[in-house]
Short mmCIF file of C-alpha atoms in Angstrom, two decimals:
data_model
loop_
_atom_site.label_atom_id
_atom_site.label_comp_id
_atom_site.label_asym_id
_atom_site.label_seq_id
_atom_site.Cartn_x
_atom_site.Cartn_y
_atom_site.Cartn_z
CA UNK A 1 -91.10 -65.69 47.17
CA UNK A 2 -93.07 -68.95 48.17
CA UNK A 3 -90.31 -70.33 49.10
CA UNK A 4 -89.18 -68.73 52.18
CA UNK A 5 -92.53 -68.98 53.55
CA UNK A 6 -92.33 -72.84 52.67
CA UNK A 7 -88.73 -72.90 54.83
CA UNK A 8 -90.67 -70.41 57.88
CA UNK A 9 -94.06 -73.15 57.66
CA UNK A 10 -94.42 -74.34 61.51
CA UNK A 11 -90.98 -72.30 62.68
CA UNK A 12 -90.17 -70.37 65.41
CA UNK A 13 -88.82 -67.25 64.56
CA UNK A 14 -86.43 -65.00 66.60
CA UNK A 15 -86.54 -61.37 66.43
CA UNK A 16 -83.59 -60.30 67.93
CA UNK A 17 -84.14 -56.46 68.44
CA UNK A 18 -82.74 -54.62 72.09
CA UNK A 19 -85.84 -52.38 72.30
CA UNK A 20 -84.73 -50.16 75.37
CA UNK A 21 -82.02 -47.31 73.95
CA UNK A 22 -80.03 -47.69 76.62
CA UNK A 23 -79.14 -51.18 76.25
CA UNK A 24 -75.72 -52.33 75.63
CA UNK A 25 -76.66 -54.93 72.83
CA UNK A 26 -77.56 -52.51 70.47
CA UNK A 27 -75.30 -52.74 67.96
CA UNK A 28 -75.18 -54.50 64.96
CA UNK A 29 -73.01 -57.35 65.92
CA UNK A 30 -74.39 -58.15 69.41
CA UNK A 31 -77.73 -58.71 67.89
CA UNK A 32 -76.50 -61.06 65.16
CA UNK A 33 -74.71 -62.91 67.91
CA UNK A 34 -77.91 -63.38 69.50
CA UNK A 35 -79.60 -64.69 66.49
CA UNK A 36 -76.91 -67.18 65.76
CA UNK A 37 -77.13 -68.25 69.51
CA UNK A 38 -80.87 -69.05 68.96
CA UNK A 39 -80.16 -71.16 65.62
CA UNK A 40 -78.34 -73.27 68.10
CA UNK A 41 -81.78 -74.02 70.00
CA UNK A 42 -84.02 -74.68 66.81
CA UNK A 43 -84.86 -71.23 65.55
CA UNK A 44 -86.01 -71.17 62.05
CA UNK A 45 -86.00 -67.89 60.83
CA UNK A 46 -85.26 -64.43 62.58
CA UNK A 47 -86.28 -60.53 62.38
CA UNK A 48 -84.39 -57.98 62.31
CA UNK A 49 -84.18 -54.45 63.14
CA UNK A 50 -81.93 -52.23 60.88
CA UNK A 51 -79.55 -52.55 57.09
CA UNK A 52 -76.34 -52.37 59.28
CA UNK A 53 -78.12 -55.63 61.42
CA UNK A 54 -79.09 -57.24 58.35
CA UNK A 55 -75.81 -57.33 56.93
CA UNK A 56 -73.98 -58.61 60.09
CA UNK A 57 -76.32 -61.44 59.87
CA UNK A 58 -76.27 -62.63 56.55
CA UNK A 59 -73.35 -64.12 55.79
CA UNK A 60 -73.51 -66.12 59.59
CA UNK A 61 -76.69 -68.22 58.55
CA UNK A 62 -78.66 -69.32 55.97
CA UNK A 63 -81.62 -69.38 57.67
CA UNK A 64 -84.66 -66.90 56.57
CA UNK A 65 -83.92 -63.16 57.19
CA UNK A 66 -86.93 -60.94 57.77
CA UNK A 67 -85.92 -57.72 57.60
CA UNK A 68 -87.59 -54.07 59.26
CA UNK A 69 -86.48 -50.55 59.96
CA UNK A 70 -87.88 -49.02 62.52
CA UNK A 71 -87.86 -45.05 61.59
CA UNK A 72 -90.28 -42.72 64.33
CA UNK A 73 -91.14 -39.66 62.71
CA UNK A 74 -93.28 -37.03 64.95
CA UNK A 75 -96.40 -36.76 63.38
CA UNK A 76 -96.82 -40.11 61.71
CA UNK A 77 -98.82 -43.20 62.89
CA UNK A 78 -96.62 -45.55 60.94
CA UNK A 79 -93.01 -45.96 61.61
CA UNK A 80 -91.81 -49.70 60.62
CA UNK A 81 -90.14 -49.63 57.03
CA UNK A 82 -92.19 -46.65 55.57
CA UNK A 83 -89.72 -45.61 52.55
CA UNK A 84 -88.41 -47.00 49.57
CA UNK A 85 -84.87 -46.00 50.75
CA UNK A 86 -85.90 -48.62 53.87
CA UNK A 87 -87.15 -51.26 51.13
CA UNK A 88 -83.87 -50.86 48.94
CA UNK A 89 -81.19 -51.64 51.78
CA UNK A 90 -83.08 -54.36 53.17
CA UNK A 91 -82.97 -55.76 49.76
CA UNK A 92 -79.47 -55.25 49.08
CA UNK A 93 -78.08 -56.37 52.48
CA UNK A 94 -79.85 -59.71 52.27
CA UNK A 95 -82.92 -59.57 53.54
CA UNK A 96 -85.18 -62.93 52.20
CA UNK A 97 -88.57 -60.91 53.70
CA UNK A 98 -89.25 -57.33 54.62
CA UNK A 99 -92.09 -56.37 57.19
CA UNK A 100 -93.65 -52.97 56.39
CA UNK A 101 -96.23 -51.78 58.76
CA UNK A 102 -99.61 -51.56 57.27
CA UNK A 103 -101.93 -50.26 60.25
CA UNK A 104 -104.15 -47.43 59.84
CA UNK A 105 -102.98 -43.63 60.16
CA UNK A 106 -100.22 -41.57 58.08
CA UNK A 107 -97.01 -42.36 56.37
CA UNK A 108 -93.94 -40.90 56.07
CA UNK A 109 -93.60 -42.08 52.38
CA UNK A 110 -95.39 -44.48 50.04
CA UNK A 111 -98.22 -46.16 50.60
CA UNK A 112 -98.01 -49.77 51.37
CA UNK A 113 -98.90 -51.31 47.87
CA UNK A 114 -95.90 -48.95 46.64
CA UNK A 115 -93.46 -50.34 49.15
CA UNK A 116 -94.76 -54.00 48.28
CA UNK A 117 -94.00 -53.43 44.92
CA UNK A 118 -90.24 -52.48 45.24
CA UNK A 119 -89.75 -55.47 47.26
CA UNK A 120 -91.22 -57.80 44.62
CA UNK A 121 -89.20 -56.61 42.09
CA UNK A 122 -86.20 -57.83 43.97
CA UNK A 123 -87.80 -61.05 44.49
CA UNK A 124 -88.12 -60.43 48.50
CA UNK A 125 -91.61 -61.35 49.85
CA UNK A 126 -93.38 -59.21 52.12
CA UNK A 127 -94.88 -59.61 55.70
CA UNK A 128 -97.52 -56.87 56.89
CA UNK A 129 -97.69 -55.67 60.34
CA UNK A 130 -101.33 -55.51 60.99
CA UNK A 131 -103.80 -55.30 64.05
CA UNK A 132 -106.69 -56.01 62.70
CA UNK A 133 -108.65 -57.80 60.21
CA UNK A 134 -109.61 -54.99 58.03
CA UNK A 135 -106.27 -53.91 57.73
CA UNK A 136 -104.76 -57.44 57.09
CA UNK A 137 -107.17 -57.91 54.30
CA UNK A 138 -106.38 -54.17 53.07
CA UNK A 139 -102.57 -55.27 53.00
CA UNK A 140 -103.23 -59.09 51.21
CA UNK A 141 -104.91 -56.80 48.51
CA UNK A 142 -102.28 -54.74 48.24
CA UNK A 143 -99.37 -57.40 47.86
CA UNK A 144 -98.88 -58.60 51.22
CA UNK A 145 -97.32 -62.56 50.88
CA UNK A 146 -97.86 -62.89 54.58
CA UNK A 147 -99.53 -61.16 57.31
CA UNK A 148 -98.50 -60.58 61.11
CA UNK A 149 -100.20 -59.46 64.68
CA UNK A 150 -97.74 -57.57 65.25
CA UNK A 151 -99.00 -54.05 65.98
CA UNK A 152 -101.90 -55.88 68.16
CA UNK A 153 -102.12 -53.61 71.10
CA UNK A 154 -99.65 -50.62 69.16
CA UNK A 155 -102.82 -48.80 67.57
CA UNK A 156 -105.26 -46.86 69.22
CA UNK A 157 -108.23 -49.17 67.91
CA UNK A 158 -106.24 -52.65 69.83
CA UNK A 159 -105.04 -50.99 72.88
CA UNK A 160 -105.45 -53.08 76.13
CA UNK A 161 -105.96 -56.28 73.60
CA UNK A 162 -104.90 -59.75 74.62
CA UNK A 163 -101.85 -60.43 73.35
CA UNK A 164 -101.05 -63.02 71.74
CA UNK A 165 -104.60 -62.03 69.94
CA UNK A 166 -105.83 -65.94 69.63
CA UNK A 167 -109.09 -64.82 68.73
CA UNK A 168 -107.77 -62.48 66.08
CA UNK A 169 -106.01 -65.28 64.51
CA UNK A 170 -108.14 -67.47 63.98
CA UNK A 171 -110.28 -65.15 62.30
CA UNK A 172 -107.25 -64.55 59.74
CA UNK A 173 -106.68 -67.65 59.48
CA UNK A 174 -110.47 -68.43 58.54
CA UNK A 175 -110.65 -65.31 56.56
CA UNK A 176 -107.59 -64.50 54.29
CA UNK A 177 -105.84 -66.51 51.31
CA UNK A 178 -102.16 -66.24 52.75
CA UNK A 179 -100.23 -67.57 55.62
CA UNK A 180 -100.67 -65.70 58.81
CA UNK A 181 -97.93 -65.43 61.71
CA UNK A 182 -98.33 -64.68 65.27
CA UNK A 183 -96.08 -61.59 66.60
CA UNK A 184 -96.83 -60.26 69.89
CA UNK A 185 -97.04 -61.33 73.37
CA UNK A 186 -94.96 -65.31 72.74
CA UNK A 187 -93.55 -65.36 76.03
CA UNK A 188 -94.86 -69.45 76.78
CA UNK A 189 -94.24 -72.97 75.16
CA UNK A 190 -98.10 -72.43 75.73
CA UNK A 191 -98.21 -69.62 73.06
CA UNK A 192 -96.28 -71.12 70.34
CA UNK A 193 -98.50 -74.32 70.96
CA UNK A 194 -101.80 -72.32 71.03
CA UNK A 195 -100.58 -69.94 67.97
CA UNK A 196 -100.22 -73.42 65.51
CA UNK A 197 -103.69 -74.80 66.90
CA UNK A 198 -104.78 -71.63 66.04
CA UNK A 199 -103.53 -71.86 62.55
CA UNK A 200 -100.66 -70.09 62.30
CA UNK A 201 -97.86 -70.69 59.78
CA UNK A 202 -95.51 -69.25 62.09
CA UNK A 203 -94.33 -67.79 65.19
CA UNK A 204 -92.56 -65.09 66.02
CA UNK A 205 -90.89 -64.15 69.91
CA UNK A 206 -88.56 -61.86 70.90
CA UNK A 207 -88.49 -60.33 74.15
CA UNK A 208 -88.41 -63.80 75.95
CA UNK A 209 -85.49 -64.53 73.57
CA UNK A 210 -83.23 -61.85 73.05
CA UNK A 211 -84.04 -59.03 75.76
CA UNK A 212 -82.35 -60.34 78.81
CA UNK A 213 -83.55 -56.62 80.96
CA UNK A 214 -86.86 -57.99 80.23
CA UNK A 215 -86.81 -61.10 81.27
CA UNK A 216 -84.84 -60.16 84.45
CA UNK A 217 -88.00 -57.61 84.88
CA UNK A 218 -90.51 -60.29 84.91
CA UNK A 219 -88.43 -62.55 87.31
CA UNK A 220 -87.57 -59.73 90.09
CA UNK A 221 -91.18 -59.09 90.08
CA UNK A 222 -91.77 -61.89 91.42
CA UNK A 223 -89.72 -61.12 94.18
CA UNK A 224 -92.40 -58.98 95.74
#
């Protein structure tokens, strides 16, 4: 399990995810076509949303696969790969790391030391989605390999927070045993700089990647 985060260590990593559900490039293929197009600019690793996406992917690169499934359930807090049925298909389509939310509030299914655990018994290290320190150092305890800002500004406790949450990570960094990756808010060459002077072992963008409606947003706005 070290070794994937020795092969992510100072990488960019894609997450190539259409997040509006109306967008044409939601389907499995579209999005692996995306991540293979960002291998061609220097991406080291990439995140994915869904088995079905996984599996498209795998056999087009041998780079580092981090797998999630995003499942919203009314009446639960936590929604990114919350049941072992999530933790088993990652693991069989390919996935080299799953990332299981660990923020505070209710679950659909097993707590995250539980979901940890089926992972590592595949040999498939796991990344916690976290917002803040407490919980990151909740998750390392419970079998996190890795920890990520992801949910920064997702949780009622971080909403309105700077992302990317500099401050945040270099208080990981200073406080926890494991690697720690910025998610969040990487929209700059200034934010991947600032995330490794930070200390981060990694970064992850998306949106300035792989969501093209986005990006055309933040262009036409400054149209005025």
């Amino acid at each position: 399990m070290s070794a994937v985060l020795d092969r992510l260590a100072r990488k960019l990593i894609v997450s190539s995810q259409a997040m509006d559900p109306r967008s044409p490039l939601r389907t499995p293929e579209i999005l692996a076509l995306m991540a293979q197009a960002a291998e061609l600019g220097g991406a080291g690793g990439f995140r994915v949303n869904g088995v079905d996406v996984v599996k498209a992917l795998r056999p087009k690169t041998d780079l580092p696969i981090i797998g999630i499934v995003k499942d919203w359930r009314e009446g639960f807090d936590n929604y990114i790969t919350t049941t072992l049925e999530d933790v088993e298909g990652l693991c069989a389509a390919g996935a080299d790391m799953i990332a299981i939310q660990a923020t505070e509030g209710t679950r659909p299914g097993p707590d995250f030391a539980v979901l940890a655990a089926a992972a590592h018994a595949h040999g498939v290290a796991v990344m916690a989605d976290i917002a803040t320190l407490d919980e990151a150092a909740s998750a390392v305890a419970a079998g996190a390999d890795v920890v990520a800002t992801t949910m920064v500004g997702y949780t009622p406790s971080t909403q309105g927070a700077a992302r990317p949450p500099f401050d945040l990570v270099r208080t990981l960094c200073a406080s926890l045993i494991c690697p720690v990756i910025v998610e969040g808010g990487v929209w700059t060459p200034e934010h991947v700089a600032e995330s490794f002077a930070c200390g981060a072992h990694a970064v992850v963008s998306g949106s300035a990647v792989t969501a093209p409606d986005l990006i055309t947003q933040r262009l036409v706005a400054a149209i005025g």
